[in-house]
Short mmCIF file of C-alpha atoms and ligand atoms in Angstrom, two decimals:
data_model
loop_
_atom_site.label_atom_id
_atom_site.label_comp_id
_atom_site.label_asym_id
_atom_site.label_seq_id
_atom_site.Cartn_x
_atom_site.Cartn_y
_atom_site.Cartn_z
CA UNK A 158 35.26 79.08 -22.07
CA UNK A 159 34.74 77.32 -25.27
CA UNK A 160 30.68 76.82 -25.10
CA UNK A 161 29.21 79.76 -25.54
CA UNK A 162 31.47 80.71 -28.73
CA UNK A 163 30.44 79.31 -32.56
CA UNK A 164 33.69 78.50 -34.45
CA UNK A 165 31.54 77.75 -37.27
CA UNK A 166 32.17 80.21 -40.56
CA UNK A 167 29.39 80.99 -42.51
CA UNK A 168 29.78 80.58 -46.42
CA UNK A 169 27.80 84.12 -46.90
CA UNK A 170 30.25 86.52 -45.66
CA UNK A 171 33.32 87.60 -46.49
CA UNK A 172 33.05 90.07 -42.86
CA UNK A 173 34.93 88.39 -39.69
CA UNK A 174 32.03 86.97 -37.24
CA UNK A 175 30.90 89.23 -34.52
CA UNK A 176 31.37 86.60 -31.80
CA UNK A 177 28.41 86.89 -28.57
CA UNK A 178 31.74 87.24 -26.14
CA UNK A 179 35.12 88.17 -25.85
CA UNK A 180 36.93 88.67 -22.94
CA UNK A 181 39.37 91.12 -22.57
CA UNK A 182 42.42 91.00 -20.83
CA UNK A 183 43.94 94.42 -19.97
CA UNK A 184 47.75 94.40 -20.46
CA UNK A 185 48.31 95.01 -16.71
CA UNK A 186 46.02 91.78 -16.02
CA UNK A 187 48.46 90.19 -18.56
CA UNK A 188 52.02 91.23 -16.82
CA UNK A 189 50.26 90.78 -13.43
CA UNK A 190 49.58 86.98 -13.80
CA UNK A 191 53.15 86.70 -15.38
CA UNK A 192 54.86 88.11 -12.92
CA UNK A 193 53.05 85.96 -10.02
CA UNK A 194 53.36 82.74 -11.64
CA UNK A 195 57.27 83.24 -11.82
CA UNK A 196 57.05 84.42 -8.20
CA UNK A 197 56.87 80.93 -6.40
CA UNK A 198 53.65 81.43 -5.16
CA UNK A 199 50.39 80.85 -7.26
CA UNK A 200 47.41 80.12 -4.81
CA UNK A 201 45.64 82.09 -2.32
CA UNK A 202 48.35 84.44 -1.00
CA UNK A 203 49.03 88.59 -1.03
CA UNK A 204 47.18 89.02 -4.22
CA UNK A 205 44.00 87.72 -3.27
CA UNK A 206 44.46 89.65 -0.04
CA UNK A 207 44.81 92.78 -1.92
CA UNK A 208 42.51 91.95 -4.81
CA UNK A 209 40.01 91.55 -1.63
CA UNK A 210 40.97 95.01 -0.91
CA UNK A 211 40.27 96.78 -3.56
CA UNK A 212 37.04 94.90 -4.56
CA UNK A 213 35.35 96.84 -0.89
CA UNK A 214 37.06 99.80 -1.40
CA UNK A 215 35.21 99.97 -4.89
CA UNK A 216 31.59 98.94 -3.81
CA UNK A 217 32.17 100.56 -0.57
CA UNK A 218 31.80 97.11 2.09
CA UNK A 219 33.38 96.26 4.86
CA UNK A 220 34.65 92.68 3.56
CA UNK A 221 35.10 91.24 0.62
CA UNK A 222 36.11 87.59 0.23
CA UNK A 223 37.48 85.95 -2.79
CA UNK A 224 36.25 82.73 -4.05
CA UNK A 225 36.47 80.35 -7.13
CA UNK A 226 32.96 81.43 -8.56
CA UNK A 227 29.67 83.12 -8.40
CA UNK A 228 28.15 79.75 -7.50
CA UNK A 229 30.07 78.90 -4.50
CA UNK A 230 29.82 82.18 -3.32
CA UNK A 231 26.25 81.84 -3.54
CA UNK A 232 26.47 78.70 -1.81
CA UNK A 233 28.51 79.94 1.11
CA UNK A 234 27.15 82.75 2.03
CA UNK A 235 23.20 81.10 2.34
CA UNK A 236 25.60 78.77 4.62
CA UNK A 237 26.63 81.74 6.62
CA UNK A 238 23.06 82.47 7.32
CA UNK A 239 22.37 78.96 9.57
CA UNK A 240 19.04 78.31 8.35
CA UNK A 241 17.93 74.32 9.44
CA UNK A 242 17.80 72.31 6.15
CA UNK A 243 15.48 72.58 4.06
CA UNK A 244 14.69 75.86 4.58
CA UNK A 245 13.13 77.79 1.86
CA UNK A 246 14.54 80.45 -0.38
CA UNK A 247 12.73 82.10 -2.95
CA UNK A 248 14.60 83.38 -6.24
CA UNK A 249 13.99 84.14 -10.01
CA UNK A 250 12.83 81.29 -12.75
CA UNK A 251 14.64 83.20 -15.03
CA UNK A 252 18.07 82.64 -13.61
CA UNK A 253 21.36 81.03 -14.29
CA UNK A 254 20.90 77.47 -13.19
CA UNK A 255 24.12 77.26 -10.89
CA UNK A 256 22.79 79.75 -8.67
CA UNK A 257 19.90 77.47 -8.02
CA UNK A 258 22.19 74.65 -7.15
CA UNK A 259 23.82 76.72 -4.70
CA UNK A 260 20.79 76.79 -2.72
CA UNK A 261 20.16 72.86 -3.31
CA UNK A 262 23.85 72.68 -2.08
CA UNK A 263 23.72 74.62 0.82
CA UNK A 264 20.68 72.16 2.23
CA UNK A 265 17.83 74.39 1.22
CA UNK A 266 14.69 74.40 -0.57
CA UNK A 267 14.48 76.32 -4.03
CA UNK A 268 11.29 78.19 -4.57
CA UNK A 269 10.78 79.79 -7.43
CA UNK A 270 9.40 83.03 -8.74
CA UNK A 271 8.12 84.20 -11.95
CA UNK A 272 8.94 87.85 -13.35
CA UNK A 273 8.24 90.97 -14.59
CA UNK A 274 7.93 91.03 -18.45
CA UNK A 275 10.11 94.28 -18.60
CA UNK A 276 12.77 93.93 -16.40
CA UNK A 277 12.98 89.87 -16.91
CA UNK A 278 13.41 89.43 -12.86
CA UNK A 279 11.39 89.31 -9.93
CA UNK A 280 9.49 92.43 -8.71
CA UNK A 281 7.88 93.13 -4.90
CA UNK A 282 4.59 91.98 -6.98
CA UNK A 283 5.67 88.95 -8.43
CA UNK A 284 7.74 88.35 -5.18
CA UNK A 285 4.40 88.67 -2.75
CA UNK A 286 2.42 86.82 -5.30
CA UNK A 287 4.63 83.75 -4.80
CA UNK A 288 4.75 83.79 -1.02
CA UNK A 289 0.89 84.29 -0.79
CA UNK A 290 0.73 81.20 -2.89
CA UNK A 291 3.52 78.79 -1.73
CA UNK A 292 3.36 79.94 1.98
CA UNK A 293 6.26 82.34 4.06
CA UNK A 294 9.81 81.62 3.34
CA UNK A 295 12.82 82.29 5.52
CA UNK A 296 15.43 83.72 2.66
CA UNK A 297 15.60 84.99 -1.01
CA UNK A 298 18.41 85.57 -3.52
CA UNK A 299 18.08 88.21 -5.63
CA UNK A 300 19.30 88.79 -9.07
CA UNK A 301 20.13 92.21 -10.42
CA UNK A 302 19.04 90.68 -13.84
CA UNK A 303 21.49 92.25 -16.96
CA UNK A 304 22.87 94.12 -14.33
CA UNK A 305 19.48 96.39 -13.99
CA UNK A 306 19.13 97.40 -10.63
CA UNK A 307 16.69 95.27 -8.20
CA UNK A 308 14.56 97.06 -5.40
CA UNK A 309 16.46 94.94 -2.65
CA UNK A 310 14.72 96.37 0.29
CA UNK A 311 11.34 96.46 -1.54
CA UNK A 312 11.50 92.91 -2.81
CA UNK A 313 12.73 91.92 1.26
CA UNK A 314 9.47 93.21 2.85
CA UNK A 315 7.15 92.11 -0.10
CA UNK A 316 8.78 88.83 0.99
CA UNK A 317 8.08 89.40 4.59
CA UNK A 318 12.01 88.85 5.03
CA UNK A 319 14.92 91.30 7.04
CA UNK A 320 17.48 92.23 4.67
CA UNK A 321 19.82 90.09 6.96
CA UNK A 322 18.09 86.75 5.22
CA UNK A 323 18.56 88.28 1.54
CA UNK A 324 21.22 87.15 -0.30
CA UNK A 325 22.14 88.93 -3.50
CA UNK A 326 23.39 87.26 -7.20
CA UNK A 327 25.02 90.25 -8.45
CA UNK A 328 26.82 87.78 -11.33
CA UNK A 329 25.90 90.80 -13.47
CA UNK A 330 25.77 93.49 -11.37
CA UNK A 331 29.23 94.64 -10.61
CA UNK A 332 28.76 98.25 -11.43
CA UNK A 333 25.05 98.50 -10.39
CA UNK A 334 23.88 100.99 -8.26
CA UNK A 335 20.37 100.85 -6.38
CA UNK A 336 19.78 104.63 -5.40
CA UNK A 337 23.12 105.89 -4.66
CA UNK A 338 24.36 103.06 -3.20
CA UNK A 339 26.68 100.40 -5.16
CA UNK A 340 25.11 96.89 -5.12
CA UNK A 341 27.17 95.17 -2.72
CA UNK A 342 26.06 96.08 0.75
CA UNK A 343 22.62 96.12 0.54
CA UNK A 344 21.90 93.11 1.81
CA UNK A 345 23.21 90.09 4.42
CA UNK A 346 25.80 89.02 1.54
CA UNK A 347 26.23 90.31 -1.86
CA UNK A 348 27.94 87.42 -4.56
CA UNK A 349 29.70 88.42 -8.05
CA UNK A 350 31.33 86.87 -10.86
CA UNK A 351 34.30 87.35 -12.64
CA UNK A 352 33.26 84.29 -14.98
CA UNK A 353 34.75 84.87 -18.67
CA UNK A 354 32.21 86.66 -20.19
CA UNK A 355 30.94 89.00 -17.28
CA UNK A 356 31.64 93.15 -16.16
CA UNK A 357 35.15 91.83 -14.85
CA UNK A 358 36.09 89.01 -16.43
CA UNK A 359 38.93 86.69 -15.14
CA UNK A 360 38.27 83.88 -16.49
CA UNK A 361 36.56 82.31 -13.18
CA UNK A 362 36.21 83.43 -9.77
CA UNK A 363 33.88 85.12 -7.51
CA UNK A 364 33.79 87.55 -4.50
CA UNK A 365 31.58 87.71 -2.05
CA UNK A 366 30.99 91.06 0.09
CA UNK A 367 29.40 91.88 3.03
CA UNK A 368 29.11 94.79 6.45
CA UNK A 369 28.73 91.91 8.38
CA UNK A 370 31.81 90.64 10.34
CA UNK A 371 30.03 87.14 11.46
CA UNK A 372 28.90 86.35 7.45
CA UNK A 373 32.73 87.26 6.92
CA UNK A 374 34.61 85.46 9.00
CA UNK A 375 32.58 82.75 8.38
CA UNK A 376 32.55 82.90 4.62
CA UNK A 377 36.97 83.30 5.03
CA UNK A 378 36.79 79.50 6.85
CA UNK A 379 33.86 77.80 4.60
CA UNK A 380 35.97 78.62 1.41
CA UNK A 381 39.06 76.78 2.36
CA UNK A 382 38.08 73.63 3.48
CA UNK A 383 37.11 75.01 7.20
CA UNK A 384 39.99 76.13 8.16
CA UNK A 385 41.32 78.37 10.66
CA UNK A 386 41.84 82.13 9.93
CA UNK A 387 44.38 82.95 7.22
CA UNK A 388 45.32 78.78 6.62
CA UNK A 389 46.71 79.83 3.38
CA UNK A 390 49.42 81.54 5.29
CA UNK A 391 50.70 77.99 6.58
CA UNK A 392 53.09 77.62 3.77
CA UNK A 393 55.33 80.78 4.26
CA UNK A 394 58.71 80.65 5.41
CA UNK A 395 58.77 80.39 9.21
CA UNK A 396 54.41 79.49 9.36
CA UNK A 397 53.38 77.01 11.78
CA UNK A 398 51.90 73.91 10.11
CA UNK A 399 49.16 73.90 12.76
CA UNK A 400 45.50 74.61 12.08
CA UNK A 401 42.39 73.88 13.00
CA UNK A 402 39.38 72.44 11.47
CA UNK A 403 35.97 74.39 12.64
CA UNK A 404 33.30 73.95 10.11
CA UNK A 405 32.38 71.30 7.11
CA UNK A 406 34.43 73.65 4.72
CA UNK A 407 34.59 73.53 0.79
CA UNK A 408 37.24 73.94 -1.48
CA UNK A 409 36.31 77.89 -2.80
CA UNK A 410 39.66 79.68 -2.71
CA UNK A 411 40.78 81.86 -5.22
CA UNK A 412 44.44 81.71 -6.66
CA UNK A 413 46.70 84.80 -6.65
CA UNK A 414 47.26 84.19 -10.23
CA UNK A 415 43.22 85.19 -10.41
CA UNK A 416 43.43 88.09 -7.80
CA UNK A 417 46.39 89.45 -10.21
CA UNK A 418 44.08 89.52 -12.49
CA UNK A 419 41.52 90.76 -11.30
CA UNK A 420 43.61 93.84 -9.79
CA UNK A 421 44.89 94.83 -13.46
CA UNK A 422 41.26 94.44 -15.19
CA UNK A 423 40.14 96.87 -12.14
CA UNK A 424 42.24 99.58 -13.29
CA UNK A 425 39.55 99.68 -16.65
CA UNK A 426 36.97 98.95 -15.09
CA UNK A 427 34.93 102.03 -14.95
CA UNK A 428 35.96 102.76 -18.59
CA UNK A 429 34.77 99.47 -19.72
CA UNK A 430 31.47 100.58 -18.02
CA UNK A 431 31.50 103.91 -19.54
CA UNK A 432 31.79 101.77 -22.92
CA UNK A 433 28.76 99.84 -22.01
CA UNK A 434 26.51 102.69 -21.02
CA UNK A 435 27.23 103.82 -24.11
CA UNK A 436 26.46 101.19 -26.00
CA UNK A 437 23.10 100.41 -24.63
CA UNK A 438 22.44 104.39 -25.49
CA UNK A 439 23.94 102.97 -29.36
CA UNK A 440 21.72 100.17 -29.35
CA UNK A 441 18.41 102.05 -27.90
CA UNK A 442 19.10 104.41 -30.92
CA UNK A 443 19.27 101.69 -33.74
CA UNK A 444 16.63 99.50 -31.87
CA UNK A 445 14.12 102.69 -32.23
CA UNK A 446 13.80 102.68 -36.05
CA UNK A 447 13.06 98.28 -36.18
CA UNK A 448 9.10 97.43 -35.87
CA UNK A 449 8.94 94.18 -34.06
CA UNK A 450 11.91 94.34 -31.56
CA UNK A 451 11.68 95.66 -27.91
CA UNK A 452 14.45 97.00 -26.13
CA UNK A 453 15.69 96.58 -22.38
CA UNK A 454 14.21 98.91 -19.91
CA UNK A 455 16.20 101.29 -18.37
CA UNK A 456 15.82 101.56 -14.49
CA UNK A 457 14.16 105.30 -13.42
CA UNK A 458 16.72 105.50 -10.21
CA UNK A 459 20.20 103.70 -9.81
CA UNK A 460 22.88 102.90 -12.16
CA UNK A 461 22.64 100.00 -14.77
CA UNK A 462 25.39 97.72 -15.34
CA UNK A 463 24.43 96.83 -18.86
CA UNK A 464 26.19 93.63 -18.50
CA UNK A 465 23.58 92.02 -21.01
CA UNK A 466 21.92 93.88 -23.76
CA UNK A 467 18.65 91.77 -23.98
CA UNK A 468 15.69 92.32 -27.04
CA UNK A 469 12.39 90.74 -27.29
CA UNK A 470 11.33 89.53 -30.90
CA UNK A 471 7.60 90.71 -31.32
CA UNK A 472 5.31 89.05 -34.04
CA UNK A 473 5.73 92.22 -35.71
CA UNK A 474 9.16 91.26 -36.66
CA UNK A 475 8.33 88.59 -39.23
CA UNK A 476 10.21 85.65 -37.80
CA UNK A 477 10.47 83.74 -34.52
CA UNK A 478 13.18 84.09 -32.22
CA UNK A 479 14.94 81.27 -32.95
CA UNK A 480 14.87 81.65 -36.38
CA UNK A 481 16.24 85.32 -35.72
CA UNK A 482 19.33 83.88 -33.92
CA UNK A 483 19.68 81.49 -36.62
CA UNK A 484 19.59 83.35 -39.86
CA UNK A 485 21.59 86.26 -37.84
CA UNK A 486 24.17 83.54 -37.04
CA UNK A 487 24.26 82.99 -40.86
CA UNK A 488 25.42 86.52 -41.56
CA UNK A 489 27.91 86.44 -39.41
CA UNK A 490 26.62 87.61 -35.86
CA UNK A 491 26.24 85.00 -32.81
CA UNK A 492 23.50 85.80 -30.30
CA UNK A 493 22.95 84.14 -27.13
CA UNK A 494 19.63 83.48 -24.73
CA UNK A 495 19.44 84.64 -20.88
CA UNK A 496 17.93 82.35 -19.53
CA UNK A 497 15.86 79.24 -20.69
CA UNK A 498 13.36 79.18 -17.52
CA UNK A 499 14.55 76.57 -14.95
CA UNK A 500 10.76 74.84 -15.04
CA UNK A 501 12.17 73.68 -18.42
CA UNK A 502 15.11 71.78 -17.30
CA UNK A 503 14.23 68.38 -16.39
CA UNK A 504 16.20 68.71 -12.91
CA UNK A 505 14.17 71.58 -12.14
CA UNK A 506 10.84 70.29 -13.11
CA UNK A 507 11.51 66.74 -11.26
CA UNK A 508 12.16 69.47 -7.78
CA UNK A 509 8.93 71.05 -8.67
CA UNK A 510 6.61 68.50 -8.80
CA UNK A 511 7.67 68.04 -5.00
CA UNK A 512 6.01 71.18 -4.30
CA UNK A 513 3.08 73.53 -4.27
CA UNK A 514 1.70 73.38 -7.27
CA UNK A 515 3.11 76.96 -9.34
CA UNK A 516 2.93 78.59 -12.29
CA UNK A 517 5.37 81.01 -14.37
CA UNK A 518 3.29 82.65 -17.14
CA UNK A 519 5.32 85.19 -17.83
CA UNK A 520 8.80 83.80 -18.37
CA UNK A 521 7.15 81.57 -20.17
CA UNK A 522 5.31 84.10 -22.71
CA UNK A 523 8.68 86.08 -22.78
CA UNK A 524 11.00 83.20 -23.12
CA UNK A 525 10.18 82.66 -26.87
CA UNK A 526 10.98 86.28 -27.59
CA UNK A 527 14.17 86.75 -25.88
CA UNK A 528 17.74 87.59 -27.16
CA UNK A 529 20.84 88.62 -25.87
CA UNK A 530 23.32 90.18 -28.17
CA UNK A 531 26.52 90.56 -28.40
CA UNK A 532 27.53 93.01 -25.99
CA UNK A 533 30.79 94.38 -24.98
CA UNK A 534 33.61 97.09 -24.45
CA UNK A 535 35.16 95.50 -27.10
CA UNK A 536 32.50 96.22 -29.74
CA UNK A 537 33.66 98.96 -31.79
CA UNK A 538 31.56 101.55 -33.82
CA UNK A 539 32.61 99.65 -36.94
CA UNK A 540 30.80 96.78 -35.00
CA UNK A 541 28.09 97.91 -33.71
CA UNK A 542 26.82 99.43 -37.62
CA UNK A 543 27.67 96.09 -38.92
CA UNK A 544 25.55 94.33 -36.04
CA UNK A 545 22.49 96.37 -36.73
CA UNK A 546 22.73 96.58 -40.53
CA UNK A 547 22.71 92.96 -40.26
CA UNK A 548 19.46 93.17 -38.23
CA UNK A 549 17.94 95.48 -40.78
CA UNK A 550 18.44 93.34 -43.33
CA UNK A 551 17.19 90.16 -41.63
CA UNK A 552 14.07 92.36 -40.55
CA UNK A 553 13.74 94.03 -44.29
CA UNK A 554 13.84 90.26 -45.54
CA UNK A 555 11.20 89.26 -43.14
CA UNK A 556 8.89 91.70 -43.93
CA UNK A 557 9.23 90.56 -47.55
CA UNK A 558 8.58 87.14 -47.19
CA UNK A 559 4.74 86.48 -46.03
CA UNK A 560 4.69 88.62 -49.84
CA UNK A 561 6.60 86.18 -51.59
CA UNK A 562 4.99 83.06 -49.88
CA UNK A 563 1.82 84.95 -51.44
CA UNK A 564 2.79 85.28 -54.83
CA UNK A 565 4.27 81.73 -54.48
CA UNK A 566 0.48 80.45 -53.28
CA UNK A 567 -1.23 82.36 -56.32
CA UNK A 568 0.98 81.54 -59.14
C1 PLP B 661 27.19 83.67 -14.42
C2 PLP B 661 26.12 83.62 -13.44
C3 PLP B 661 26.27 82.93 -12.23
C4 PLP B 661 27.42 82.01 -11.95
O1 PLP B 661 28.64 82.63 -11.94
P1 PLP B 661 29.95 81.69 -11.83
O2 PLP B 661 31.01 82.66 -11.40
O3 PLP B 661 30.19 81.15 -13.21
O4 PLP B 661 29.69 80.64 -10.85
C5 PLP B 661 25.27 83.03 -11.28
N1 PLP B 661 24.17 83.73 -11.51
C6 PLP B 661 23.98 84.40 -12.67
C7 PLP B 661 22.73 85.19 -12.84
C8 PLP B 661 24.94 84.34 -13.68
O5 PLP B 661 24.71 84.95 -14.84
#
């Protein structure tokens, strides 16, 4: 996962660099993988099976089904809902641009949707907005942006859809809760990440989870290359080599080397959230006494994630945004951006000018303002001062300089 990490040093600082990520590998997750990759058997096998087991037991669905990422799981279970091709499916502008191409690669037609300013996703309003301009749709994916939770059944009928065409992108929303319930049953199919840098990172993979047995089974074939039930079982001593081919499958399985993982970060994962929740508590604190920067909301009902910790740099501040992840990067602390609006990616924009004409003004007038910083169990106490004396500072030398450019101009 080298991209999103800087392995630049600045000259300034004698501190060690508070990277944006960094995964962390729980020593069970550690001995786990070891001992399966001396066992003789490395791809989809018990683990996964297991790892598949635990994953429902913890969100409380029926199924879960392991794949290699967020994306594909994205893209299989829109599969699992037969629409004809073409079909449209609303989501977020503000998204991560793979789960977009999951709906391009499942046949279907993208349609996008601008967002609410304080949560930085889709609302029911933004959502009925869009389908009063573009015309009905016949699914939606919705993202549980940061890991804040998203008004599922709300944002359904403001779409005129049955939850059994919505599709949920929980890539950051393992740990969510809408109401009472844990996000991952509240809709058709819910997808989640274990990408390095998310709630429960891996390193890649994905699960999907769902109530419904049809969206199941059919998810279990898609992700191995069509095949019958339990293929992966073909290769154990005394398996039949027979199987059967039933549906244009894709190559989605995860390895048992993954599910091992994932099984040992588990065991921390609701301390790692703990961590998180209060973090963001940490951060509203320090964020409270800085003119210029806004904080994340925090949901009224539900359970937040806090898989992102996301501020908005106001004029007040002194300096742009991307002059606040530069000079921040120069003392020593590497920020990050969630998301740069898909209208601004060429791909994206070519796809839009095939359709009714839209607009996004407010991902647009909050894109310039937006930061994500670092944010993770791994942060200590020592970190998170450092982080936000750093900000001070940067915040205490904007507010100096219009002054100095003054006295500059009058000398
Ligand atoms: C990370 C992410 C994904 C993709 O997850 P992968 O497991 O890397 O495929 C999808 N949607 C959102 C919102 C994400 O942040």
């Amino acid at each position: 996962m080298g991209w999103p990490l800087k392995l630049v040093q600045p000259e300034s600082s004698s501190q060690p660099r508070i990277p944006f990520a960094k995964a962390e590998i729980s020593a069970e997750a550690q001995a786990a993988s070891a001992r399966v990759l001396a066992s003789g058997w490395i791809t989809t096998g018990p683990e996964v099976v297991e790892f598949e087991r635990d994953f429902a037991a913890l969100v409380g669905a029926e199924h879960a089904i392991a794949v290699s990422s967020c994306t594909a799981a994205i893209e299989i279970a829109l599969r699992a809902l037969r629409l004809p091709r073409g079909a449209k499916v609303l989501t977020s502008v503000m998204t991560f641009c793979g789960a977009v191409h999951a709906i391009v690669h499942a046949g279907l037609e993208p349609v996008l949707v601008d967002i609410n300013a304080g949560t930085l996703m889709p609302d029911a309003d933004t959502v009925a907005d869009a389908v009063r301009r573009v015309g009905p749709v016949d699914a939606m994916v919705v993202i549980h942006f940061a890991g804040f939770p998203a008004p599922v059944e709300e944002m359904a009928a403001a779409a005129g859809l049955p939850l059994s065409r919505v599709v949920e992108d929980a890539a950051h929303a393992v740990g969510t809760k809408v109401g009472t319930d844990w996000v991952g049953t509240l809709s058709a199919a819910t997808c989640f990440s274990f990408y390095a840098t998310k709630n429960l990172p891996i390193g890649e993979g994905g699960m999907i989870t769902t109530d419904d047995s049809d969206v199941a089974a059919y998810a279990r074939q898609v992700r191995i290359h069509g095949m019958s039930h339990d293929a992966w079982k073909r290769y154990l001593p005394g398996a039949g080599w027979r199987y059967g081919v039933e549906v244009a499958g894709i190559k989605a399985n995860m390895t048992d080397v993954q599910a091992a993982i994932g099984r040992g970060q588990l065991q921390h994962f609701l301390d790692w959230q703990d961590r998180r929740q209060g973090l963001a508590e940490a951060f509203d604190r320090r964020l409270s006494r800085i003119a210029g920067l806004t904080g994340p909301q925090w949901p009224d009902q539900g359970l937040h994630a806090w898989h992102l910790y996301v501020v908005q740099v106001m004029p007040e501040f002194g300096i742009g945004r991307d002059e606040f992840i530069s000079r921040l990067a120069e003392r020593g602390v590497d920020c990050s951006v969630h998301f740069i609006p898909l209208h601004h990616q060429p791909y994206f924009e070519q796809l839009l000018a095939t359709q009714a004409p839209q607009s996004f003004p407010v991902a647009d007038a909050v894109f310039p303002r937006i930061v994500s910083l670092p944010f993770y169990p791994g942060l200590t106490d020592d970190m998170v001062d450092r982080l936000w004396e750093e900000i001070d500072g940067l915040r205490e030398s904007a507010a100096r300089e219009p002054r100095l450019a003054q006295l500059r101009v009058t000398a």
